[in-house]
PDB file of C-alpha atoms in Angstrom:
ATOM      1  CA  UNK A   1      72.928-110.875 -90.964  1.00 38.00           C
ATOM      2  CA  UNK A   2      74.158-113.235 -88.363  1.00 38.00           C
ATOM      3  CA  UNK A   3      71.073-115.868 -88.047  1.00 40.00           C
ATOM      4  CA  UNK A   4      71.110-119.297 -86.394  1.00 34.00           C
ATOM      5  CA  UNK A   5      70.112-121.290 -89.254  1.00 36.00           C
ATOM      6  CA  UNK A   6      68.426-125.284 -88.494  1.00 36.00           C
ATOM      7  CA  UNK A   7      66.168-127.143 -90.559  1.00 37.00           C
ATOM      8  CA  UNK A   8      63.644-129.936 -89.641  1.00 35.00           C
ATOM      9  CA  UNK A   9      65.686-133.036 -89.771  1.00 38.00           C
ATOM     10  CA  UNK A  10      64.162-136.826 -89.920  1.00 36.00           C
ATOM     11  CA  UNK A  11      65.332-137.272 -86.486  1.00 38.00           C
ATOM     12  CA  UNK A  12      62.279-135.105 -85.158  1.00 39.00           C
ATOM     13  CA  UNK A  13      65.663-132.469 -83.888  1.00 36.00           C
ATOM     14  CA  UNK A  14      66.166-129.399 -84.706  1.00 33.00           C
ATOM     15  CA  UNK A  15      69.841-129.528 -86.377  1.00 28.00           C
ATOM     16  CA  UNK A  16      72.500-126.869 -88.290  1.00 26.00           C
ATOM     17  CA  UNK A  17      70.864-126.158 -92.063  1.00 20.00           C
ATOM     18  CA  UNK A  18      72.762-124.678 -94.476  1.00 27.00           C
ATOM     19  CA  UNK A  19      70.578-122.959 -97.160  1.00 31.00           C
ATOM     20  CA  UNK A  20      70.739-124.374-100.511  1.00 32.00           C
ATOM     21  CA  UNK A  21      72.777-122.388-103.238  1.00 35.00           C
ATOM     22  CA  UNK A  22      74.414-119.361-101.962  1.00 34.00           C
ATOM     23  CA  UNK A  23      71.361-117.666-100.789  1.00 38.00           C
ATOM     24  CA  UNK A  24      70.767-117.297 -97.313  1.00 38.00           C
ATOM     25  CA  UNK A  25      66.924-116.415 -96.885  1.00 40.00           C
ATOM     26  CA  UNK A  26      65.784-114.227 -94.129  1.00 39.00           C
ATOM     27  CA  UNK A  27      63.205-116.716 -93.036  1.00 41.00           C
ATOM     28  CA  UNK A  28      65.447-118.965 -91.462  1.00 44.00           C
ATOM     29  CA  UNK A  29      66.386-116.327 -88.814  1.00 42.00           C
ATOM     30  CA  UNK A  30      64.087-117.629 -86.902  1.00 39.00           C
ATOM     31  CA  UNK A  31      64.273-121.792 -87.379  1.00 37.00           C
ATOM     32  CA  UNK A  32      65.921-121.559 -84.188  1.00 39.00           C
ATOM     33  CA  UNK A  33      63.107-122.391 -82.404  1.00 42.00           C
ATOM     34  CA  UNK A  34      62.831-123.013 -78.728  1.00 41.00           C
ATOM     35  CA  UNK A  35      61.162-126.612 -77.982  1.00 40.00           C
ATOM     36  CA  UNK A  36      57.823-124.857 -76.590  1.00 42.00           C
ATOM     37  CA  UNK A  37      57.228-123.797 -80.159  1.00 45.00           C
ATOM     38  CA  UNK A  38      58.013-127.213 -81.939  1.00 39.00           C
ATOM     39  CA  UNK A  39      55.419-128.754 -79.664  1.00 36.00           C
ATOM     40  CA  UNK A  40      53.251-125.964 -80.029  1.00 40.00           C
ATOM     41  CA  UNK A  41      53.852-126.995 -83.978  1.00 45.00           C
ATOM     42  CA  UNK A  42      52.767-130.471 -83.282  1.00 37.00           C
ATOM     43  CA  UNK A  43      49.433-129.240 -81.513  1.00 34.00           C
ATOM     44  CA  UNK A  44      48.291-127.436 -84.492  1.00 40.00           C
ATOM     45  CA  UNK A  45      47.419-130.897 -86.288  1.00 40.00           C
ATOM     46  CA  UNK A  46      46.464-133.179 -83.849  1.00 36.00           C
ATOM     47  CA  UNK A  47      45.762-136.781 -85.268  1.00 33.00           C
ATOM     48  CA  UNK A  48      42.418-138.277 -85.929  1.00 34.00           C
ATOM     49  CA  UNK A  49      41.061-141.247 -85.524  1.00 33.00           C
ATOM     50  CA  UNK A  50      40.387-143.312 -88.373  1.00 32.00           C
ATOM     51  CA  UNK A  51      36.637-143.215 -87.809  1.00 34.00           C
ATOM     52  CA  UNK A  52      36.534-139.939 -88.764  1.00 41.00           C
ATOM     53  CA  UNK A  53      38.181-140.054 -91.622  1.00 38.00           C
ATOM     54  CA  UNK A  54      37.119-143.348 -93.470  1.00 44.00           C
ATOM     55  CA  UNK A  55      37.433-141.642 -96.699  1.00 65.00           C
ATOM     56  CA  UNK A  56      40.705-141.124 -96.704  1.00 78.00           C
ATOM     57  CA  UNK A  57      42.813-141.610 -99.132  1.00 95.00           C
ATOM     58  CA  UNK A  58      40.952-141.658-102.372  1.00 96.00           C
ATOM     59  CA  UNK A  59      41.476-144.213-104.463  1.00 96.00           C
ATOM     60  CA  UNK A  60      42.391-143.273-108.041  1.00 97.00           C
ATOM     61  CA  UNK A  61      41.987-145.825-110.807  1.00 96.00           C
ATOM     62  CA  UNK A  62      42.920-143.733-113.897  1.00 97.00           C
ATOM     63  CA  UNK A  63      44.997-140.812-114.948  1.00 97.00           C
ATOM     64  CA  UNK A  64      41.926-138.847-115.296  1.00 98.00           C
ATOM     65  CA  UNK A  65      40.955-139.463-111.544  1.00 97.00           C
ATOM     66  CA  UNK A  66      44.256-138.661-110.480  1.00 98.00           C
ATOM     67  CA  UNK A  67      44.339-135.106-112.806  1.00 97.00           C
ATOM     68  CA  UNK A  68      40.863-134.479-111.392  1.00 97.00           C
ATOM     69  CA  UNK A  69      42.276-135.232-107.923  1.00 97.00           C
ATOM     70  CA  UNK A  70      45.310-133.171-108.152  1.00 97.00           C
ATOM     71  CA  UNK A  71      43.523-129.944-109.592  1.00 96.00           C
ATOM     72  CA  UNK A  72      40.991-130.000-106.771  1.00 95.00           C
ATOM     73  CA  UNK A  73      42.978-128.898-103.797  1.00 95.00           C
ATOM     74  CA  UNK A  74      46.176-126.490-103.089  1.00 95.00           C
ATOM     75  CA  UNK A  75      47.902-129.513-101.880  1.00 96.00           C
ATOM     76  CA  UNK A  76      47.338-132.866-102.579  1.00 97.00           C
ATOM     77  CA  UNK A  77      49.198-136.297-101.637  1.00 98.00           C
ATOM     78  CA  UNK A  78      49.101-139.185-103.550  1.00 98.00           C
ATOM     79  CA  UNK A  79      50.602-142.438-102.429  1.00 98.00           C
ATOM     80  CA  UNK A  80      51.607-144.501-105.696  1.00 98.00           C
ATOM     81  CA  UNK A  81      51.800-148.826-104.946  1.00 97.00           C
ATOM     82  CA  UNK A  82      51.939-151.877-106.291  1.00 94.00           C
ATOM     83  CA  UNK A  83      49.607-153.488-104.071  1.00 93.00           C
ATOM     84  CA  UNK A  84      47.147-151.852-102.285  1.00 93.00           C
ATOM     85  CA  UNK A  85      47.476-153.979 -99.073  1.00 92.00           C
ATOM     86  CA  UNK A  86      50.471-153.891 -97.847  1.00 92.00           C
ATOM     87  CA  UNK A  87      52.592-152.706 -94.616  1.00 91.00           C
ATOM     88  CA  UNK A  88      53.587-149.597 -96.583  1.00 93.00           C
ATOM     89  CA  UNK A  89      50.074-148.684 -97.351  1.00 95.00           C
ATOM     90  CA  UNK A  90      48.755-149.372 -93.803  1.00 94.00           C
ATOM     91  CA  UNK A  91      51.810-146.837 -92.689  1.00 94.00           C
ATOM     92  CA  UNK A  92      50.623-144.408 -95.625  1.00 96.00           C
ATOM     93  CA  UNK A  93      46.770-144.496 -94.313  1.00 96.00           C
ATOM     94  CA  UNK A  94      48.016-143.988 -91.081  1.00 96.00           C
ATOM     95  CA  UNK A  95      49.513-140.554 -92.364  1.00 96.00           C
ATOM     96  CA  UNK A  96      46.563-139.623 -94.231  1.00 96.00           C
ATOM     97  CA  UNK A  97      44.377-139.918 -90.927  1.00 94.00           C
ATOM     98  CA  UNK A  98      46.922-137.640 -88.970  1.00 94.00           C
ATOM     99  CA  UNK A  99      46.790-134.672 -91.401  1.00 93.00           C
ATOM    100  CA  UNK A 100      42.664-133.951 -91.810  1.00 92.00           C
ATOM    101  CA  UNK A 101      42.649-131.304 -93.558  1.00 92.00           C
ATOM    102  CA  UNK A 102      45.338-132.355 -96.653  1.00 96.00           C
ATOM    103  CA  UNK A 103      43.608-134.864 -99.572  1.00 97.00           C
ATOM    104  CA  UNK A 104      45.276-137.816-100.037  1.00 98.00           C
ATOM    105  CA  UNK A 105      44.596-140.091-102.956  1.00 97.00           C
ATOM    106  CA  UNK A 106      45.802-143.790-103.325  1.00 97.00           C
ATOM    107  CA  UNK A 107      46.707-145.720-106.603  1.00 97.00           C
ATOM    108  CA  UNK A 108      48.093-148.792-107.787  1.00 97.00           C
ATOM    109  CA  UNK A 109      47.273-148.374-111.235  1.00 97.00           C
ATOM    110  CA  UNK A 110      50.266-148.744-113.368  1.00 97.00           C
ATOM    111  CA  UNK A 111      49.222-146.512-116.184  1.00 97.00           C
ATOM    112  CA  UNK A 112      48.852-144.041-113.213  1.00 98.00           C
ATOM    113  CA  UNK A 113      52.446-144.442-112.062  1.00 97.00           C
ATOM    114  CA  UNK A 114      53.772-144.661-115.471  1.00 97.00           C
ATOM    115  CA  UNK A 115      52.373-141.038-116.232  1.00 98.00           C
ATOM    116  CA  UNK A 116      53.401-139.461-113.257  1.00 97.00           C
ATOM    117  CA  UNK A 117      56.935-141.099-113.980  1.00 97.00           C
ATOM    118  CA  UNK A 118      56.718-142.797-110.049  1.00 96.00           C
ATOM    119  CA  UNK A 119      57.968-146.513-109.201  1.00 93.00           C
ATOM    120  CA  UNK A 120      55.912-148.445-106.665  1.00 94.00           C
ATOM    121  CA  UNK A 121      56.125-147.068-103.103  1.00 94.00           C
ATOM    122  CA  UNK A 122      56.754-143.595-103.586  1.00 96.00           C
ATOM    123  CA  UNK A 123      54.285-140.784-102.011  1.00 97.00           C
ATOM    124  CA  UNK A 124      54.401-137.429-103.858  1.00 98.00           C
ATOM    125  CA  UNK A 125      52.895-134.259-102.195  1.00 97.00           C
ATOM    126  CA  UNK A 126      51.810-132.019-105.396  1.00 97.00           C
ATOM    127  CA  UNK A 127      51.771-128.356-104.866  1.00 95.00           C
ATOM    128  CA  UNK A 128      49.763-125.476-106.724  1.00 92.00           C
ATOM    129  CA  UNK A 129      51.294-122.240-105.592  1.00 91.00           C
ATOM    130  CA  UNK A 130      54.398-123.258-107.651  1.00 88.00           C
ATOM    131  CA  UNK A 131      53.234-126.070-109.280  1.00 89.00           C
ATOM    132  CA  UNK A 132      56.161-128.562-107.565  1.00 91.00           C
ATOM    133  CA  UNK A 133      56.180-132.360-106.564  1.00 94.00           C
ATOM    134  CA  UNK A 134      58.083-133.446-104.319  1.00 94.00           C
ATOM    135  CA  UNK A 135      58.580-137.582-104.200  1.00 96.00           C
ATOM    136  CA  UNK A 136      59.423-139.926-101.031  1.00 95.00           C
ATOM    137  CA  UNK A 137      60.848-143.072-101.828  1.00 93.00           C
ATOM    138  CA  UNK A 138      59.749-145.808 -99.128  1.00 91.00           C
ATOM    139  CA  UNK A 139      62.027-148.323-100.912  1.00 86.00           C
ATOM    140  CA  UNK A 140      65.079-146.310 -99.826  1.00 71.00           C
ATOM    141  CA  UNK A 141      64.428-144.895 -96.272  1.00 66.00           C
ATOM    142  CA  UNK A 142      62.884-146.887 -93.178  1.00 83.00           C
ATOM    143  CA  UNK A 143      59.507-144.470 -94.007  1.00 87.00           C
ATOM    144  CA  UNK A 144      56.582-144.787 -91.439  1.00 92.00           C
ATOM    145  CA  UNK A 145      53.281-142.607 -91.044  1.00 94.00           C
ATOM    146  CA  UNK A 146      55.419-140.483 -88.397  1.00 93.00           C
ATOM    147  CA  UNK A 147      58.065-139.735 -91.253  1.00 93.00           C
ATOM    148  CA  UNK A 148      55.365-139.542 -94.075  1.00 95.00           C
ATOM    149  CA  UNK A 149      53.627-137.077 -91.874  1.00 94.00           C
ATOM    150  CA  UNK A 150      56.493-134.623 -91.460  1.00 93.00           C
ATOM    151  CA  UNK A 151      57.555-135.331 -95.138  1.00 94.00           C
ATOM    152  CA  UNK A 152      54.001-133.487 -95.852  1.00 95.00           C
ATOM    153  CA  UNK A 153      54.121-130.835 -93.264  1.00 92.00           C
ATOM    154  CA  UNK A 154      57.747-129.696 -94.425  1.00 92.00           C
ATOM    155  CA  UNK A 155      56.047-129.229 -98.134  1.00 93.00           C
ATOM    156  CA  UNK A 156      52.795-128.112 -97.849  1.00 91.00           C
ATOM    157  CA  UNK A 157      53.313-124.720 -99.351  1.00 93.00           C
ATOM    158  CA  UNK A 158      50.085-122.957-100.089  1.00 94.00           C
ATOM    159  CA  UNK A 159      48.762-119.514-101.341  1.00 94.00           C
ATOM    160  CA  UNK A 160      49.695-118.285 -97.958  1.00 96.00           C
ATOM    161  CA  UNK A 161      51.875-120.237 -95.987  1.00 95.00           C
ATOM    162  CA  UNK A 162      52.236-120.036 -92.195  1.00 95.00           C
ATOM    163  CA  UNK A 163      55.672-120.302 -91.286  1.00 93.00           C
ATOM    164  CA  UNK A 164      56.592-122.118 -88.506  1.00 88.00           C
ATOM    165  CA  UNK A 165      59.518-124.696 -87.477  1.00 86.00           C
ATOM    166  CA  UNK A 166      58.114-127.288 -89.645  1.00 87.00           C
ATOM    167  CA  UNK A 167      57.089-125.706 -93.089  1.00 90.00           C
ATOM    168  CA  UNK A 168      60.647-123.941 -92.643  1.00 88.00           C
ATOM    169  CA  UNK A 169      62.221-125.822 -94.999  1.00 87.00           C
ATOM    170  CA  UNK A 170      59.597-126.447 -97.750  1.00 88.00           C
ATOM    171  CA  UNK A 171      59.796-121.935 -97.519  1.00 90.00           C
ATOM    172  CA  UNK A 172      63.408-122.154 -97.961  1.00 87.00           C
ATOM    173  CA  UNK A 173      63.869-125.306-100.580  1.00 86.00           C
ATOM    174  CA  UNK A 174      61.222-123.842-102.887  1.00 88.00           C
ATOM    175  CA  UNK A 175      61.632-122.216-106.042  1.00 87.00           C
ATOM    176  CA  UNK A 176      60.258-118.878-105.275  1.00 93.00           C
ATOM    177  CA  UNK A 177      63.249-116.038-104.513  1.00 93.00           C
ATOM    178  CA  UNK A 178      60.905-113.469-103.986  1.00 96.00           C
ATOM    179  CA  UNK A 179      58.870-114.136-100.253  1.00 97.00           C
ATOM    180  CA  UNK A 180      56.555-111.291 -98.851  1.00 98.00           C
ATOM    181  CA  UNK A 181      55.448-111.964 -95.128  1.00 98.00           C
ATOM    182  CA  UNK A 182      52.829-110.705 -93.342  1.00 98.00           C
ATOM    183  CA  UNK A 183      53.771-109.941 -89.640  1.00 98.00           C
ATOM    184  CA  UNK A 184      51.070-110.036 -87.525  1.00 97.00           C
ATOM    185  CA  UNK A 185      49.134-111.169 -84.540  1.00 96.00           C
ATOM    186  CA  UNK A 186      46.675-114.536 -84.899  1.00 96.00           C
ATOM    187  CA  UNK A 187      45.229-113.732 -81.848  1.00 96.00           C
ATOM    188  CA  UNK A 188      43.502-110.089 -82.944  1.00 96.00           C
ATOM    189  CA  UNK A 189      39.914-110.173 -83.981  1.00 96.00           C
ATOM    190  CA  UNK A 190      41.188-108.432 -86.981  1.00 96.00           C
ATOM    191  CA  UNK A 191      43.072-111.374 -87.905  1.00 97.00           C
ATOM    192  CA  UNK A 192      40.234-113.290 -90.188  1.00 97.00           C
ATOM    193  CA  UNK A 193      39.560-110.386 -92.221  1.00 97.00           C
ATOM    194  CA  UNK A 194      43.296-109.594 -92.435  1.00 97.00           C
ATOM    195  CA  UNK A 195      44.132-113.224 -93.851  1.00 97.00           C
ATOM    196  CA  UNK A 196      41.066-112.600 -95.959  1.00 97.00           C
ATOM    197  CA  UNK A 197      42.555-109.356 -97.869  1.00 98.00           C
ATOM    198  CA  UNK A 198      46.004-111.072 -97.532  1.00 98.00           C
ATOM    199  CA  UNK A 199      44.801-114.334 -99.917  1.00 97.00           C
ATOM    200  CA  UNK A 200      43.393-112.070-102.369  1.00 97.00           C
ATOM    201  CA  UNK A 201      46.307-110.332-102.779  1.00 97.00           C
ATOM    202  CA  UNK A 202      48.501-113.659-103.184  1.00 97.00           C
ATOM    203  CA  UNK A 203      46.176-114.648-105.882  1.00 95.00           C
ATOM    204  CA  UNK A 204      47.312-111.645-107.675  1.00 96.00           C
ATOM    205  CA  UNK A 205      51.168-112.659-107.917  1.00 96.00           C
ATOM    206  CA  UNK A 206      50.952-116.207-107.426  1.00 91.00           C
ATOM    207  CA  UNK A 207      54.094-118.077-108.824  1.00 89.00           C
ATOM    208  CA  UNK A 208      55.964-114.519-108.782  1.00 93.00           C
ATOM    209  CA  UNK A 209      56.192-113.971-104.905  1.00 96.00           C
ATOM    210  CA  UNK A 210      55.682-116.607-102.039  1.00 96.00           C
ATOM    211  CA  UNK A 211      53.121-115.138 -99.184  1.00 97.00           C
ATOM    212  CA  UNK A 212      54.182-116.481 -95.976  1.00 97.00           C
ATOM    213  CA  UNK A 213      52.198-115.441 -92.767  1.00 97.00           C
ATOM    214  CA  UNK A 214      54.203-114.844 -89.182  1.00 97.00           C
ATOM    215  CA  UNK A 215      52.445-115.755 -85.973  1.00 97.00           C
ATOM    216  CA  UNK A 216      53.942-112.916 -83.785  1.00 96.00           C
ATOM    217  CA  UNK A 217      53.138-114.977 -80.866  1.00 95.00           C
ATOM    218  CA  UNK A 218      55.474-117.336 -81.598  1.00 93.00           C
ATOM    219  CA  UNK A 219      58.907-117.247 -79.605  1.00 92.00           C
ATOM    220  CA  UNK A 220      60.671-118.469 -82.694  1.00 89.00           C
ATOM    221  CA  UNK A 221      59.519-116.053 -84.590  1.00 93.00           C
ATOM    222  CA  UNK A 222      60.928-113.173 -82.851  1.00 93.00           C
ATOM    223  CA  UNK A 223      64.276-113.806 -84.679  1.00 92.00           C
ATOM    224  CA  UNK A 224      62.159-112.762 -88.011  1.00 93.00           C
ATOM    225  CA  UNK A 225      60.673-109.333 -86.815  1.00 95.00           C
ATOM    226  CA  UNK A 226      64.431-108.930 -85.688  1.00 95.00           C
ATOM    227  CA  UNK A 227      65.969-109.716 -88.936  1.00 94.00           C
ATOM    228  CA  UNK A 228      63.464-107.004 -89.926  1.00 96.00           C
ATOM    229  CA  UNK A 229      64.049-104.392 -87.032  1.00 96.00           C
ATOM    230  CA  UNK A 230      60.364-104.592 -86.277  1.00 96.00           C
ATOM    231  CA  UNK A 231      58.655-104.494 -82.926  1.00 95.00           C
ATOM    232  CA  UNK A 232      55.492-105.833 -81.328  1.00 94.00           C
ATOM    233  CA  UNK A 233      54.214-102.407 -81.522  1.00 95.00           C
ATOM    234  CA  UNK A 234      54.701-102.031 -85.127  1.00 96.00           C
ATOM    235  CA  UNK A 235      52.577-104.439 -86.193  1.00 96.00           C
ATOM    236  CA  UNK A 236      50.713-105.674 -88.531  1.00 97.00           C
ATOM    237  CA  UNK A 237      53.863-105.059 -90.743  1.00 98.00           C
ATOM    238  CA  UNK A 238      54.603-106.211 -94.718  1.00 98.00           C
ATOM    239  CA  UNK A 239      58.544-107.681 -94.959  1.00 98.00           C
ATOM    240  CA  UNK A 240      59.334-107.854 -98.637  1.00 97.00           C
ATOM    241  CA  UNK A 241      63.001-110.326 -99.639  1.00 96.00           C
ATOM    242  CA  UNK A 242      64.688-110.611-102.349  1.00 95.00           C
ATOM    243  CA  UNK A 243      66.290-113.649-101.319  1.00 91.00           C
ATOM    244  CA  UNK A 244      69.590-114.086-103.974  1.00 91.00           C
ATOM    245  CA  UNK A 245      70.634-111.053-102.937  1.00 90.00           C
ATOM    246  CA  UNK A 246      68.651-109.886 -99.876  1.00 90.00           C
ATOM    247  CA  UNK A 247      67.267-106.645-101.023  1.00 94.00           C
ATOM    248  CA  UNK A 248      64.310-106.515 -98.447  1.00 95.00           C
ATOM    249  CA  UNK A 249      61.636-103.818 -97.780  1.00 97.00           C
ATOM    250  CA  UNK A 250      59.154-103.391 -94.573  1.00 98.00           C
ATOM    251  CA  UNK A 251      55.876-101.366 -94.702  1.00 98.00           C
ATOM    252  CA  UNK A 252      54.240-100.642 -91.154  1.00 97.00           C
ATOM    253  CA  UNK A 253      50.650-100.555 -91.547  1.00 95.00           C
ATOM    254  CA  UNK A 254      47.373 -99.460 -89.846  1.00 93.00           C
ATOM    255  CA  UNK A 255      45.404-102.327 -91.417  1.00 93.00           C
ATOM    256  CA  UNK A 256      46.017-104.538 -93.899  1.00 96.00           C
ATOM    257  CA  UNK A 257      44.076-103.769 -97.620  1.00 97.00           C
ATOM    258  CA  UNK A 258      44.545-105.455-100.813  1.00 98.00           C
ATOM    259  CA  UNK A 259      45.588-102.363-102.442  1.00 97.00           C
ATOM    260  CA  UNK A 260      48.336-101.749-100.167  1.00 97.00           C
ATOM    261  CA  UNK A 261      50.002-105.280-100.385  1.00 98.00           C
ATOM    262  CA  UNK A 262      49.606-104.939-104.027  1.00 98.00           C
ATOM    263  CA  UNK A 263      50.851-101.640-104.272  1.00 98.00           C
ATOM    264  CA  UNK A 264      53.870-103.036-101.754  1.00 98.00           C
ATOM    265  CA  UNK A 265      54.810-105.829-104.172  1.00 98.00           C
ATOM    266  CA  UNK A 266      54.647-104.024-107.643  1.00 97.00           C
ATOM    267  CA  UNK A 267      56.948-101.202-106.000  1.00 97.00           C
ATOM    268  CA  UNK A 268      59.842-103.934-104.767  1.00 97.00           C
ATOM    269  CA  UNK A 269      59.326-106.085-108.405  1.00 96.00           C
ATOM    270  CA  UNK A 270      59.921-102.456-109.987  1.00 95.00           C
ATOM    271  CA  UNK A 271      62.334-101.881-107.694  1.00 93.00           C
ATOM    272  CA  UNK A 272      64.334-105.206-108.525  1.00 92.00           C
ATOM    273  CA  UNK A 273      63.905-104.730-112.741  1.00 91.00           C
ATOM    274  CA  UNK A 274      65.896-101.079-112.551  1.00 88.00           C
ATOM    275  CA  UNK A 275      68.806-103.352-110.359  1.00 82.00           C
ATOM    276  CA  UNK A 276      68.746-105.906-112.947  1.00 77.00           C
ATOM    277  CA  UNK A 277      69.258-103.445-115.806  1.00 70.00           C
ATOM    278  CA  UNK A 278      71.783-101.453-115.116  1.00 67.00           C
ATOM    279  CA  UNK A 279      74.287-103.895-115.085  1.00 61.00           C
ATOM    280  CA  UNK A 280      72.664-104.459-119.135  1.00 56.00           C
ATOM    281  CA  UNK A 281      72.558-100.437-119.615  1.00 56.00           C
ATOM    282  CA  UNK A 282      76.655-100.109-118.373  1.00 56.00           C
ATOM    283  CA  UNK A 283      77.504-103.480-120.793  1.00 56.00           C
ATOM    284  CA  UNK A 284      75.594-102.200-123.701  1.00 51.00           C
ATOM    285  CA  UNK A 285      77.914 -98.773-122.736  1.00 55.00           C
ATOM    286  CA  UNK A 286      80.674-100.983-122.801  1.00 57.00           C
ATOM    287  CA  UNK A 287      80.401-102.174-126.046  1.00 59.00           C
ATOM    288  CA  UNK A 288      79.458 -98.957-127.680  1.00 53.00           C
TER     289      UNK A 288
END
């Protein structure tokens, strides 16, 4: 497939991104995204002020706070220091007030950063849906809240993540090969109840398949329901990828049930374990 493929660079620009490893996922079909979009992005989490959010972050004193912390939420960011008033933690509150609705937790304990294996000044976004880390050194990189924030928006992957210009590149870094997406318009009064059916599902093959969601509203996104050959009036629509190799699978529906999306998935993983073994079955052959 020829795709314009960009990723979400430091600069705040939308640059060339070349996938890692040899795969070259579907999803970034449609990182080409015109600038209406990225500030539409940027609207979706407006910042705070801090007097609604005095809570944030938590501070951890103990390896058991910080366990209890991390368990408690899909994603999670702790910021790990040696003290806990400093420039880099005033920057680091700063980015916990921007992003509401993500827990952040604060330590300085250094039984805390010993366990986690962290040195002072590093912020690490922890991740259930594939139970990853991912660290930011603020000893290495000019790192404010602004960079802190998109270093957390880039990585939040969740049971079902929304894919957008920003959460692009956490989609296509992660460890997951196998992504399903559900097509579909936000804007339908269907749409609760679809995203409802659509997490239950996920919870059913979570750390096997990555569920994205696609906001068919979005310009960007109309590079994805090309990649696809899907139209507007084909939706809501399943997209299955195989992303190593590309196998990929799309399922049109009426309405989106849990029995269909799991029905979907176990027919493309079934699917993929018959391609895998015949390469075994002819070698086995072989040797006979």
């Amino acid at each position: 497939k020829d795709c314009s493929k960009v990723a979400w660079q430091e600069g705040g620009e939308l640059t060339p991104w070349t996938p890692p490893s040899s795969c070259v996922s579907s999803l970034s079909c449609s990182l080409g995204a015109p600038q209406q979009d990225v500030l539409e992005m940027a609207t979706l989490h407006p910042t705070v002020s801090t007097a609604d959010t005095t809570e944030k972050p938590i501070l951890l004193n103990s390896i058991a706070d910080a366990e209890a912390f991390i368990s408690g939420d899909e994603v999670v960011v702790i910021g790990f220091f040696q003290e806990l008033e400093s420039p880099e933690v005033s920057q680091f509150r700063l980015a916990a007030n921007r992003t509401p609705e993500v827990p952040f937790g604060l330590s300085s304990s250094p039984a805390v950063l010993s366990h986690y294996g962290v040195a002072a000044n590093t912020v690490t976004l922890f991740r259930r849906v594939d139970n990853d880390r991912k660290d930011l050194d603020m000893n290495s990189n000019d790192v404010d809240a602004e960079k802190m924030t998109r270093f957390v928006r880039m990585n939040e992957l969740r049971l079902v993540t929304e894919y957008n210009p920003v959460t692009a590149v956490g989609v296509m870094q992660s460890s997951f090969q196998l992504h399903l997406l559900l097509i579909t318009d936000k804007m339908s009064p269907k749409h609760p109840e679809r995203m409802r059916r659509y997490r239950v599902a996920a919870e059913l093959f979570k750390g096997k398949i990555l569920f994205i969601l696609v906001d068919s509203n979005l310009k960007s996104n109309e590079r994805t329901m090309s990649f696809f050959e899907l139209k507007k009036s084909q939706l809501p629509a399943l997209a299955i990828f195989h992303a190593p190799d590309e196998e990929q699978d799309v399922l049109t529906l009426d309405e989106v049930s849990v029995e269909r999306v799991q029905d979907f998935c176990n027919r493309f993983l079934q699917r993929m374990e018959k391609k895998e073994d015949k390469p075994k079955e002819k070698a086995l052959n072989e040797e006979l």
